Coordinates of C-alpha atoms and ligand atoms in Angstrom, one line a residue:
Chain F
M1 CA -13.5 -37.0 -23.3
S2 CA -16.8 -34.7 -23.4
T3 CA -17.1 -35.3 -19.5
I4 CA -13.8 -33.9 -19.0
V5 CA -14.5 -30.7 -20.8
L6 CA -17.7 -30.3 -19.0
L7 CA -16.0 -30.6 -15.7
A8 CA -13.2 -28.4 -16.7
V9 CA -15.4 -25.7 -18.0
T10 CA -18.0 -25.8 -14.9
G11 CA -14.6 -25.9 -12.8
L12 CA -13.4 -22.7 -14.5
G13 CA -16.7 -21.1 -14.4
L14 CA -16.9 -21.6 -10.8
G15 CA -13.4 -20.6 -10.3
A16 CA -14.3 -17.2 -12.4
L17 CA -17.0 -16.5 -9.6
Y18 CA -14.5 -17.1 -6.9
F19 CA -12.0 -14.9 -8.6
L20 CA -14.4 -11.8 -9.1
V21 CA -15.0 -12.1 -5.2
A22 CA -11.5 -12.9 -4.3
A23 CA -9.6 -10.2 -6.3
G24 CA -11.2 -7.3 -4.2
L25 CA -10.8 -9.1 -1.1
S26 CA -7.1 -9.5 -2.0
L27 CA -6.5 -5.8 -3.0
I28 CA -8.3 -4.7 0.3
W29 CA -6.1 -6.9 2.7
G30 CA -3.0 -6.1 0.6
L31 CA -3.5 -2.4 0.8
M32 CA -5.2 -2.1 4.1
R33 CA -4.6 -5.0 6.0
V34 CA -8.6 -5.2 6.6
L35 CA -10.1 -8.7 6.6
N36 CA -13.5 -7.4 4.9
F37 CA -15.9 -10.1 6.0
A38 CA -18.5 -7.7 4.5
H39 CA -17.3 -8.8 0.9
G40 CA -19.8 -11.2 0.7
A41 CA -22.6 -9.0 1.5
F42 CA -21.7 -6.8 -1.4
F43 CA -22.0 -9.8 -3.5
T44 CA -25.5 -10.6 -1.9
V45 CA -27.1 -7.0 -1.9
A46 CA -25.7 -6.8 -5.5
S47 CA -27.4 -9.9 -6.5
Y48 CA -31.0 -9.0 -5.1
A49 CA -30.7 -5.3 -6.3
A50 CA -30.3 -6.9 -9.9
W51 CA -33.0 -9.4 -9.2
S52 CA -35.3 -6.4 -8.3
A53 CA -34.3 -4.4 -11.2
S54 CA -34.8 -7.0 -13.6
Q55 CA -38.3 -7.9 -11.8
A56 CA -39.2 -4.2 -12.4
L57 CA -38.3 -4.3 -16.3
A58 CA -40.2 -7.7 -16.6
S59 CA -42.0 -6.4 -19.8
A60 CA -38.7 -5.1 -21.6
S61 CA -36.6 -7.5 -23.8
P62 CA -34.6 -10.3 -21.8
W63 CA -31.4 -8.9 -23.1
L64 CA -32.0 -5.4 -22.0
Q65 CA -33.3 -6.8 -18.8
W66 CA -30.2 -8.6 -18.2
F67 CA -28.0 -6.1 -19.0
V68 CA -29.8 -3.5 -16.6
A69 CA -29.6 -6.0 -14.0
L70 CA -25.8 -6.5 -14.5
L71 CA -25.1 -2.7 -14.3
V72 CA -27.3 -2.4 -11.3
G73 CA -25.5 -5.0 -9.7
M74 CA -22.2 -3.7 -10.3
V75 CA -23.1 -0.2 -9.5
T76 CA -24.9 -1.3 -6.0
G77 CA -21.8 -3.7 -5.2
G78 CA -19.5 -0.4 -5.8
L79 CA -21.8 2.0 -3.9
F80 CA -22.2 -0.2 -0.8
A81 CA -18.6 -0.9 -0.7
T82 CA -17.7 2.6 -0.9
L83 CA -20.3 3.6 1.7
S84 CA -19.0 0.8 4.1
E85 CA -15.6 1.9 3.9
A86 CA -16.4 5.6 4.6
V87 CA -18.7 4.9 7.5
L88 CA -17.5 1.9 9.3
I89 CA -14.1 1.0 8.3
R90 CA -12.4 4.4 7.9
P91 CA -13.1 5.5 11.4
L92 CA -11.4 2.3 12.6
Y93 CA -8.4 2.8 10.9
Q94 CA -5.6 0.3 12.0
R95 CA -7.9 -0.8 14.7
H96 CA -7.8 -4.5 13.2
I97 CA -10.2 -6.1 15.6
G98 CA -12.5 -3.5 15.5
Q99 CA -12.6 -3.7 11.7
V100 CA -13.1 -7.4 11.9
L101 CA -16.2 -7.0 14.4
V102 CA -17.5 -4.2 12.3
T103 CA -17.4 -6.3 9.0
V104 CA -18.8 -9.4 10.5
G105 CA -21.3 -7.3 12.0
L106 CA -22.2 -5.9 8.4
A107 CA -22.5 -9.3 7.0
L108 CA -24.8 -10.8 9.4
A109 CA -26.9 -7.8 9.2
T110 CA -27.1 -7.7 5.7
V111 CA -28.1 -11.5 5.2
A112 CA -30.5 -10.9 8.0
L113 CA -32.2 -7.9 6.4
V114 CA -32.1 -9.5 2.9
E115 CA -33.8 -12.4 4.5
G116 CA -36.3 -10.5 6.3
G117 CA -37.3 -8.4 3.0
F118 CA -37.0 -11.3 0.5
G119 CA -37.3 -14.5 2.2
S120 CA -34.8 -17.1 3.0
D121 CA -35.8 -19.4 0.3
P122 CA -33.8 -19.2 -3.3
R123 CA -35.7 -17.2 -5.9
P124 CA -35.3 -18.0 -9.6
V125 CA -33.9 -15.4 -12.0
S126 CA -35.0 -14.7 -15.4
M127 CA -32.5 -14.6 -18.1
P128 CA -32.3 -14.4 -22.1
A129 CA -33.0 -17.9 -23.6
W130 CA -29.6 -18.1 -25.2
M131 CA -28.1 -18.0 -21.2
S132 CA -29.8 -21.0 -20.1
A133 CA -29.2 -23.1 -23.3
T134 CA -25.9 -24.8 -24.3
S135 CA -23.2 -24.4 -26.7
P136 CA -21.4 -27.2 -28.2
L137 CA -17.4 -27.5 -27.2
F138 CA -15.0 -30.8 -28.0
G139 CA -18.2 -32.7 -27.8
A140 CA -19.6 -31.5 -24.5
A141 CA -22.9 -29.4 -24.3
I142 CA -21.6 -26.5 -22.2
A143 CA -23.9 -24.1 -20.3
N144 CA -23.5 -20.6 -21.7
T145 CA -23.5 -19.4 -18.2
R146 CA -20.3 -20.9 -17.6
I147 CA -19.0 -19.3 -20.8
V148 CA -20.3 -15.9 -19.7
A149 CA -18.8 -16.1 -16.1
I150 CA -15.3 -17.1 -17.5
V151 CA -15.5 -14.5 -20.3
A152 CA -16.2 -11.8 -17.6
A153 CA -13.6 -12.8 -15.2
A154 CA -11.0 -13.0 -17.8
L155 CA -12.0 -9.3 -18.8
V156 CA -11.9 -8.4 -15.2
L157 CA -8.6 -9.9 -14.7
L158 CA -7.0 -8.0 -17.5
L159 CA -8.5 -4.6 -16.4
L160 CA -7.3 -4.9 -13.2
L161 CA -4.0 -5.9 -14.3
F162 CA -4.1 -2.8 -16.7
F163 CA -5.3 -0.8 -13.9
L164 CA -2.5 -1.8 -11.3
R165 CA 0.5 -1.9 -13.8
R166 CA -0.4 1.1 -16.4
T167 CA -2.2 3.8 -14.2
R168 CA -0.9 6.1 -11.4
Y169 CA -3.6 4.9 -8.8
G170 CA -2.4 1.4 -9.7
L171 CA 1.2 2.3 -8.7
I172 CA 0.2 3.7 -5.7
V173 CA -1.9 0.5 -4.4
R174 CA 1.0 -1.6 -5.5
A175 CA 3.3 0.7 -3.5
G176 CA 0.8 0.9 -0.6
V177 CA 0.6 -2.9 -0.5
E178 CA 4.2 -3.1 0.4
N179 CA 4.7 0.2 2.4
R180 CA 1.8 2.5 3.2
A181 CA 3.7 5.2 5.3
M182 CA 6.1 5.4 2.9
V183 CA 3.5 6.3 0.4
S184 CA 2.0 8.9 2.3
A185 CA 5.7 10.1 3.1
L186 CA 5.8 10.7 -0.9
G187 CA 2.8 13.3 -0.6
I188 CA 0.1 10.7 -1.5
D189 CA -3.6 10.6 0.0
V190 CA -3.4 6.8 0.4
Q191 CA -6.9 7.1 2.0
R192 CA -8.1 7.9 -1.7
A193 CA -6.6 4.9 -3.0
F194 CA -8.1 2.9 0.0
T195 CA -11.7 4.2 -1.1
L196 CA -11.0 3.5 -4.9
V197 CA -9.8 -0.2 -3.8
F198 CA -13.0 -0.8 -1.9
A199 CA -14.9 0.8 -4.9
I200 CA -13.5 -1.6 -7.2
G201 CA -13.5 -4.8 -5.1
G202 CA -17.3 -4.0 -4.4
T203 CA -18.2 -3.6 -8.4
A204 CA -16.3 -6.8 -8.8
A205 CA -18.2 -8.6 -6.0
G206 CA -21.4 -7.1 -7.7
L207 CA -20.7 -8.7 -10.9
A208 CA -20.1 -11.9 -9.3
G209 CA -23.6 -11.5 -7.6
V210 CA -25.1 -11.1 -10.8
L211 CA -23.0 -13.8 -12.5
A212 CA -23.7 -16.2 -10.0
A213 CA -27.6 -15.5 -10.1
T214 CA -27.0 -16.2 -13.9
Y215 CA -24.9 -19.2 -13.4
Y216 CA -27.1 -21.0 -10.6
G217 CA -30.4 -19.9 -12.1
T218 CA -31.3 -18.7 -8.6
I219 CA -30.5 -16.0 -5.8
D220 CA -30.0 -17.1 -2.5
P221 CA -29.2 -14.8 0.9
A222 CA -26.7 -17.6 2.1
R223 CA -24.7 -17.6 -1.1
G224 CA -22.6 -14.5 -0.4
T225 CA -21.3 -16.2 2.6
S226 CA -20.2 -19.4 1.2
M227 CA -18.8 -17.4 -1.8
L228 CA -17.0 -15.5 0.7
I229 CA -15.3 -18.3 2.5
S230 CA -14.2 -19.8 -1.0
A231 CA -12.7 -16.7 -1.8
F232 CA -11.0 -16.6 1.4
I233 CA -9.4 -19.7 0.7
V234 CA -8.4 -18.6 -2.7
V235 CA -6.7 -15.6 -1.6
V236 CA -4.8 -17.4 0.9
I237 CA -3.7 -19.7 -1.5
G238 CA -2.9 -17.3 -4.3
G239 CA -1.0 -15.0 -2.0
L240 CA -2.4 -12.1 -0.1
G241 CA -2.6 -8.9 -2.5
S242 CA -1.5 -10.8 -5.7
I243 CA -4.2 -10.3 -8.3
T244 CA -2.8 -12.9 -10.6
G245 CA -2.2 -15.3 -7.4
S246 CA -6.2 -15.2 -6.8
A247 CA -6.7 -16.1 -10.3
L248 CA -4.6 -18.9 -10.6
A249 CA -5.6 -20.1 -7.3
A250 CA -9.6 -19.6 -8.1
V251 CA -8.8 -21.8 -11.4
I252 CA -7.0 -24.4 -9.3
V253 CA -9.7 -24.4 -6.6
G254 CA -12.7 -24.4 -9.0
L255 CA -11.0 -27.5 -11.2
L256 CA -10.0 -29.3 -8.0
Q257 CA -13.7 -29.2 -6.4
Q258 CA -15.6 -30.1 -10.0
F259 CA -13.2 -33.0 -10.6
L260 CA -12.9 -34.6 -7.3
N261 CA -16.5 -34.2 -6.4
F262 CA -17.1 -36.1 -9.8
Y263 CA -14.2 -38.8 -9.6
A264 CA -14.0 -39.5 -6.2
A265 CA -17.5 -38.6 -4.2
T266 CA -19.5 -35.6 -3.6
G267 CA -17.7 -33.6 -0.8
V268 CA -14.1 -34.8 -1.3
G269 CA -13.4 -32.0 -3.9
D270 CA -14.3 -29.4 -1.2
F271 CA -12.4 -31.4 1.6
A272 CA -9.1 -31.5 -1.0
V273 CA -9.5 -27.6 -1.3
V274 CA -9.0 -27.5 2.5
I275 CA -6.2 -29.8 2.4
L276 CA -4.4 -27.9 -0.3
L277 CA -5.2 -24.8 1.9
A278 CA -3.2 -26.4 4.6
V279 CA -0.5 -27.5 2.4
V280 CA -0.1 -24.1 1.0
L281 CA 0.0 -22.5 4.6
L282 CA 2.8 -25.1 5.6
V283 CA 5.3 -24.9 2.7
R284 CA 4.6 -21.3 1.2
P285 CA 2.8 -19.3 3.6
A286 CA 2.8 -16.3 1.5
G287 CA 0.8 -18.1 -0.8
L288 CA 1.5 -19.1 -4.4
L289 CA 2.5 -16.0 -5.9
G290 CA 2.5 -13.7 -2.6
A291 CA 5.4 -11.7 -1.7
S292 CA 7.7 -13.6 0.6
S293 CA 8.6 -12.0 3.9
Chain B
M1 CA 27.8 35.5 9.8
N2 CA 24.5 36.6 8.0
A3 CA 21.6 35.5 9.7
R4 CA 19.5 33.2 7.5
A5 CA 15.9 32.9 8.0
P6 CA 14.2 30.1 10.0
L7 CA 12.5 27.5 7.8
L8 CA 11.8 24.8 10.0
E9 CA 10.9 25.3 13.6
L10 CA 10.2 22.7 16.3
H11 CA 8.4 23.9 19.7
D12 CA 8.2 21.3 22.5
L13 CA 7.7 18.2 20.5
R14 CA 6.6 15.2 22.4
V15 CA 6.2 11.6 21.2
T16 CA 5.1 9.0 23.5
I17 CA 4.9 5.2 22.0
G18 CA 3.0 3.0 24.4
E19 CA 4.5 3.7 28.0
S20 CA 7.9 5.3 26.8
Q21 CA 8.4 8.8 26.2
I22 CA 10.7 9.2 23.4
L23 CA 10.9 12.7 22.8
Q24 CA 10.3 14.9 25.8
G25 CA 10.1 18.2 24.6
V26 CA 12.3 19.0 21.6
S27 CA 12.6 22.5 20.2
F28 CA 15.1 23.8 17.7
T29 CA 15.3 25.7 14.6
V30 CA 16.6 24.8 11.1
R31 CA 17.6 28.1 9.1
E32 CA 17.3 28.3 5.4
G33 CA 19.9 26.8 3.1
G34 CA 22.9 24.4 3.7
I35 CA 22.8 21.4 5.8
T36 CA 21.9 21.3 9.3
G37 CA 23.1 18.3 11.2
L38 CA 20.8 16.4 13.7
L39 CA 23.1 14.2 15.9
G40 CA 23.3 11.9 18.6
R41 CA 23.9 8.6 20.1
N42 CA 22.0 5.5 19.0
G43 CA 18.4 5.3 20.3
V44 CA 18.1 9.0 21.6
G45 CA 15.2 10.1 19.3
K46 CA 16.7 11.1 15.9
T47 CA 14.6 9.1 13.7
T48 CA 11.2 9.6 15.9
T49 CA 12.1 13.4 15.4
L50 CA 12.0 13.3 11.7
R51 CA 9.1 11.0 11.8
G52 CA 7.4 13.4 14.3
I53 CA 7.8 16.3 12.2
L54 CA 6.3 14.4 9.2
G55 CA 3.4 13.3 11.4
L56 CA 4.2 9.7 11.0
V57 CA 3.9 9.4 14.7
P58 CA 1.3 10.7 17.0
R59 CA 3.0 14.0 18.6
T60 CA 2.1 17.0 20.3
G61 CA 3.8 20.3 20.2
S62 CA 4.3 22.5 17.0
V63 CA 6.3 22.1 13.7
T64 CA 6.2 25.0 11.4
L65 CA 7.7 25.5 7.9
A66 CA 8.1 28.7 7.2
Q67 CA 5.9 29.9 9.8
A68 CA 3.1 27.7 8.9
E69 CA 1.7 25.3 11.2
L70 CA 1.8 21.8 10.2
T71 CA 1.0 19.7 13.0
A72 CA -2.6 19.6 12.4
L73 CA -2.3 18.2 8.7
A74 CA -1.9 14.7 7.4
T75 CA 1.6 13.3 6.4
Y76 CA 0.8 13.7 2.8
E77 CA -0.3 17.2 3.2
I78 CA 2.9 18.3 5.1
V79 CA 4.9 16.5 2.6
R80 CA 3.1 18.5 -0.3
R81 CA 4.3 21.7 1.4
G82 CA 7.6 20.9 0.3
V83 CA 9.3 18.2 2.8
G84 CA 11.3 15.4 1.1
Y85 CA 12.1 12.6 3.0
V86 CA 14.8 9.9 3.0
P87 CA 14.0 7.4 5.8
E88 CA 16.9 5.6 7.7
D89 CA 15.7 2.0 6.1
R90 CA 15.5 3.7 2.5
D91 CA 12.2 2.2 2.2
V92 CA 12.3 1.7 -1.7
F93 CA 9.5 -0.3 -2.9
A94 CA 11.2 -3.6 -3.7
G95 CA 8.4 -4.8 -6.0
L96 CA 8.4 -1.6 -8.2
S97 CA 11.2 -1.0 -10.8
V98 CA 13.4 2.0 -10.4
E99 CA 11.6 3.9 -12.7
E100 CA 8.3 3.4 -11.0
N101 CA 9.9 4.4 -7.5
L102 CA 10.6 7.9 -9.2
R103 CA 7.4 8.3 -11.0
L104 CA 5.9 7.3 -7.8
A105 CA 7.5 10.2 -6.1
E106 CA 6.7 12.7 -8.6
R107 CA 4.4 15.3 -7.1
P108 CA 1.7 16.6 -9.6
G109 CA 2.2 20.1 -10.1
A110 CA 5.7 20.4 -9.3
A111 CA 8.7 20.7 -12.0
H112 CA 10.8 17.2 -11.5
R113 CA 14.7 17.4 -11.6
Y114 CA 15.2 14.3 -13.4
D115 CA 18.2 15.9 -14.8
L116 CA 19.8 16.4 -11.5
V117 CA 18.8 13.1 -10.5
Y118 CA 20.5 11.4 -13.4
E119 CA 23.6 13.7 -13.0
L120 CA 24.1 12.5 -9.6
F121 CA 23.1 8.8 -10.2
P122 CA 23.5 7.8 -13.6
E123 CA 23.1 4.3 -12.8
L124 CA 19.4 4.8 -12.1
R125 CA 18.8 5.4 -15.6
E126 CA 20.6 2.5 -16.7
R127 CA 18.6 0.3 -14.3
A128 CA 15.3 1.9 -15.0
A129 CA 13.5 -1.2 -15.6
Q130 CA 15.1 -3.1 -12.6
R131 CA 13.1 -4.1 -9.7
A132 CA 14.4 -1.9 -6.8
G133 CA 14.3 -5.0 -4.3
T134 CA 17.1 -6.4 -6.5
L135 CA 19.2 -3.5 -6.2
S136 CA 22.3 -3.2 -3.7
G137 CA 21.9 -1.2 -0.7
G138 CA 24.3 1.9 -2.2
Q139 CA 21.7 1.9 -5.2
Q140 CA 18.7 1.7 -3.0
Q141 CA 19.9 4.5 -1.3
M142 CA 20.5 6.7 -4.5
V143 CA 16.9 5.5 -5.4
S144 CA 15.7 6.8 -2.0
L145 CA 17.6 10.1 -2.4
A146 CA 16.4 10.7 -5.7
R147 CA 12.7 10.5 -4.8
A148 CA 13.5 13.2 -2.4
L149 CA 15.6 15.2 -4.6
L150 CA 12.9 14.8 -7.8
N151 CA 10.6 17.4 -6.8
A152 CA 11.8 21.1 -7.4
D153 CA 9.3 22.5 -4.9
N154 CA 10.8 20.9 -2.2
R155 CA 12.1 23.3 0.4
I156 CA 13.5 20.8 3.2
L157 CA 15.0 17.7 2.8
L158 CA 14.8 15.3 6.0
I159 CA 17.5 12.5 5.5
D160 CA 18.1 9.8 7.9
E161 CA 21.6 8.1 8.2
P162 CA 22.0 7.9 4.0
T163 CA 25.4 6.6 4.6
K164 CA 24.6 3.8 7.1
G165 CA 25.9 0.4 5.9
L166 CA 27.6 1.5 2.7
A167 CA 30.9 0.9 1.2
P168 CA 33.5 4.1 1.4
L169 CA 33.4 4.7 -2.1
I170 CA 29.4 5.0 -1.9
V171 CA 29.6 7.1 1.0
K172 CA 31.7 9.6 -1.0
R173 CA 29.1 9.5 -3.7
V174 CA 26.2 10.1 -1.1
A175 CA 28.3 12.8 0.6
D176 CA 28.7 14.4 -2.9
A177 CA 25.4 14.3 -3.8
L178 CA 23.9 16.0 -0.4
R179 CA 26.6 18.9 -1.3
R180 CA 24.5 19.3 -4.5
A181 CA 21.4 18.9 -2.8
A182 CA 22.2 21.6 -0.3
E183 CA 22.2 24.0 -3.2
V184 CA 18.9 23.6 -4.1
A185 CA 17.1 22.9 -0.6
T186 CA 17.6 23.0 2.9
I187 CA 18.7 19.7 4.5
L188 CA 18.4 18.7 8.2
L189 CA 20.5 15.4 8.1
V190 CA 21.0 12.6 10.4
E191 CA 24.2 11.3 10.3
Q192 CA 26.3 8.8 12.5
N193 CA 29.5 9.0 10.3
L194 CA 31.0 11.8 12.2
A195 CA 33.8 12.6 9.3
V196 CA 31.0 12.8 6.7
A197 CA 28.8 15.0 9.2
H198 CA 32.1 17.2 9.9
R199 CA 32.4 17.6 6.1
L200 CA 28.9 18.6 5.4
V201 CA 27.4 20.4 8.2
K202 CA 27.8 23.8 9.7
D203 CA 25.1 24.0 12.6
V204 CA 24.3 21.1 14.5
I205 CA 21.8 20.0 17.1
V206 CA 22.3 17.1 19.5
L207 CA 19.9 15.2 20.9
D208 CA 20.2 12.9 24.2
Q209 CA 17.5 10.7 25.9
G210 CA 14.7 12.6 23.8
R211 CA 15.8 16.3 24.3
V212 CA 18.4 19.0 22.6
V213 CA 21.2 19.2 24.6
F214 CA 23.5 21.3 22.1
S215 CA 23.0 23.5 19.4
G216 CA 25.4 25.4 17.7
D217 CA 28.4 25.3 15.4
V218 CA 30.0 21.8 14.6
E219 CA 33.7 23.0 15.3
E220 CA 32.6 24.1 18.7
L221 CA 31.2 20.4 19.3
I222 CA 33.7 18.4 17.3
G223 CA 36.6 20.3 18.5
D224 CA 35.9 19.8 22.1
P225 CA 36.5 15.9 22.8
V226 CA 34.7 16.4 26.3
L227 CA 31.6 17.6 24.8
A228 CA 32.1 15.0 21.6
R229 CA 32.5 12.2 23.8
R230 CA 29.6 13.3 26.1
Y231 CA 27.0 13.9 23.5
L232 CA 28.1 11.5 20.7
G233 CA 29.8 8.7 22.4
L234 CA 33.4 7.4 22.6
A235 CA 33.8 5.6 19.5
A236 CA 32.4 8.5 17.6
A237 CA 34.8 10.9 19.2
R238 CA 37.8 8.7 18.2
E239 CA 36.6 9.0 14.7
V240 CA 37.4 12.5 14.3
H241 CA 39.9 13.1 16.5
Ligands
ATP301 N1 7.6 2.3 17.4 C1 8.3 2.4 18.6 N2 8.0 1.6 19.8 C2 8.6 1.5 20.7 N3 10.1 2.3 21.0 C3 10.5 2.7 20.0 C4 9.7 3.0 18.7 N4 10.3 3.7 17.8 C5 11.8 3.9 18.3 N5 11.6 3.5 19.8 C6 12.5 3.8 20.8 O1 12.6 5.3 20.8 C7 13.9 5.3 20.9 C8 14.4 6.5 20.0 O2 14.3 5.7 18.9 P1 14.8 6.5 17.3 O3 14.7 5.3 16.2 O4 14.4 7.9 17.1 O5 16.5 6.9 17.8 P2 17.5 7.1 16.9 O6 18.4 8.2 17.4 O7 17.1 7.6 15.4 O8 18.5 5.9 16.8 P3 19.4 5.3 16.0 O9 20.8 5.9 15.9 O10 19.6 3.8 16.3 O11 18.8 5.1 14.5 C9 14.9 4.2 21.1 O12 15.1 3.8 22.6 C10 13.9 3.4 20.4 O13 14.0 1.7 20.9
MG302 MG1 17.5 6.4 13.6

């Protein structure tokens, strides 16, 4: 029993990180039809910015250090994303191959620059003692970092749903996912919604960058890329443009990986995720909760 | 006949998509008030003309609204100058509710004519919470028309085949709505149903192969079987005669 709880919470924690990256990816694709390969770079830059901030505050209290790092990571992710959209992606409006190339280039360049500046080895992160401790849950000792990631992702999900369903910009984004041209034909500057979506997606990826550092206890220049791949899988399984779909798929993928890697053999879980992706693409090409058509 | 002021003027509008020149220099004037018809056979460029006015397709030439040049503006800026659009495919947002479709169309700073919209289409109030994608074709057309009618500062409405594919009863209601709409804004109407066009329209512009081939009074066009057949096609000519 305690093993199952442990695996479930660990899987959910992983799913939480996937979701935070996938949410922005999904909205960006849904609204702008941009496959944003730079999304992992937002994650990576944010985690290194957060790490640097917490180093600079080494003498402050661990909680203050952590919260400042969290804030720095989110702001960095949001700003980096906004800037990338304005400088690299906007000029290539509707030139999809160009956008793919430019975001792939940005991703590669970012990883190289981070490795140049900080080295390619993982670096340990400091965090409040409570974070690295465990809490008992149904007989299992659950690492608090998992709980933090899950709670944060759940909050982000709620905030995103509120944004999408209850605000005017959310309405614009939902309509824009369906038919961008018609939104502008109603007198709405869709470009501004694009920029906002990039900012939101980058902020969520930045949050994921900081939480992943806490989750794994290290930062690593390569982690953004592997997160991006998992997030792409989550987005496709959940349905492009659907936030609840991404949340659902992130949970499924996280749990599947944990349980099969444990009960079958290491690697089986990751393989199963790829099989699941293939099955979804064949049976429901629009994804679990994607709009079919 | 008192000369009404020109409201919308196109001068040498050209649209090229890929290799094909779809509009080859379209020039016409829509005068203030009433409904002006934009007619022509299938595929002559009526929809492209409306999309060109709105900047939804790349174009050259000039489009002015009340003497103000629109061609350099983005689509959303053109619309904010007071242009309403009812596209050929209705283009309601299927995943949004009726109420959300209308709310999205509300332009900030303008007065919103919900009273007029609900007077013409009371079912939109009853179905406010329904997803627009689950409405019938006629109801979707009502949503699309309502979005254009909603903003009280719209000066001209570009309406593309609003009766296409609708049952006769709904066609009549749409026609009535257009007549009411014409009391509050100028309308440029693309309409393939000649009986409807005949009833609503006074000035007509006829396109053929990307060019204006006729511009004048509707009676002059429809009253002349040879002209009607040449510009509107045989079936269309039979419809009225
Ligand atoms: N996006 C496009 N790409 C290529 N050709 C196009 C495109 N849009 C329109 N055309 C072509 O341009 C011509 C004019 O099309 P348009 O839709 O403007 O005509 P229309 O008068 O509105 O026709 P209909 O009565 O069928 O609605 C047609 O031959 C059409 O095939
Ligand atoms: Mg057409």
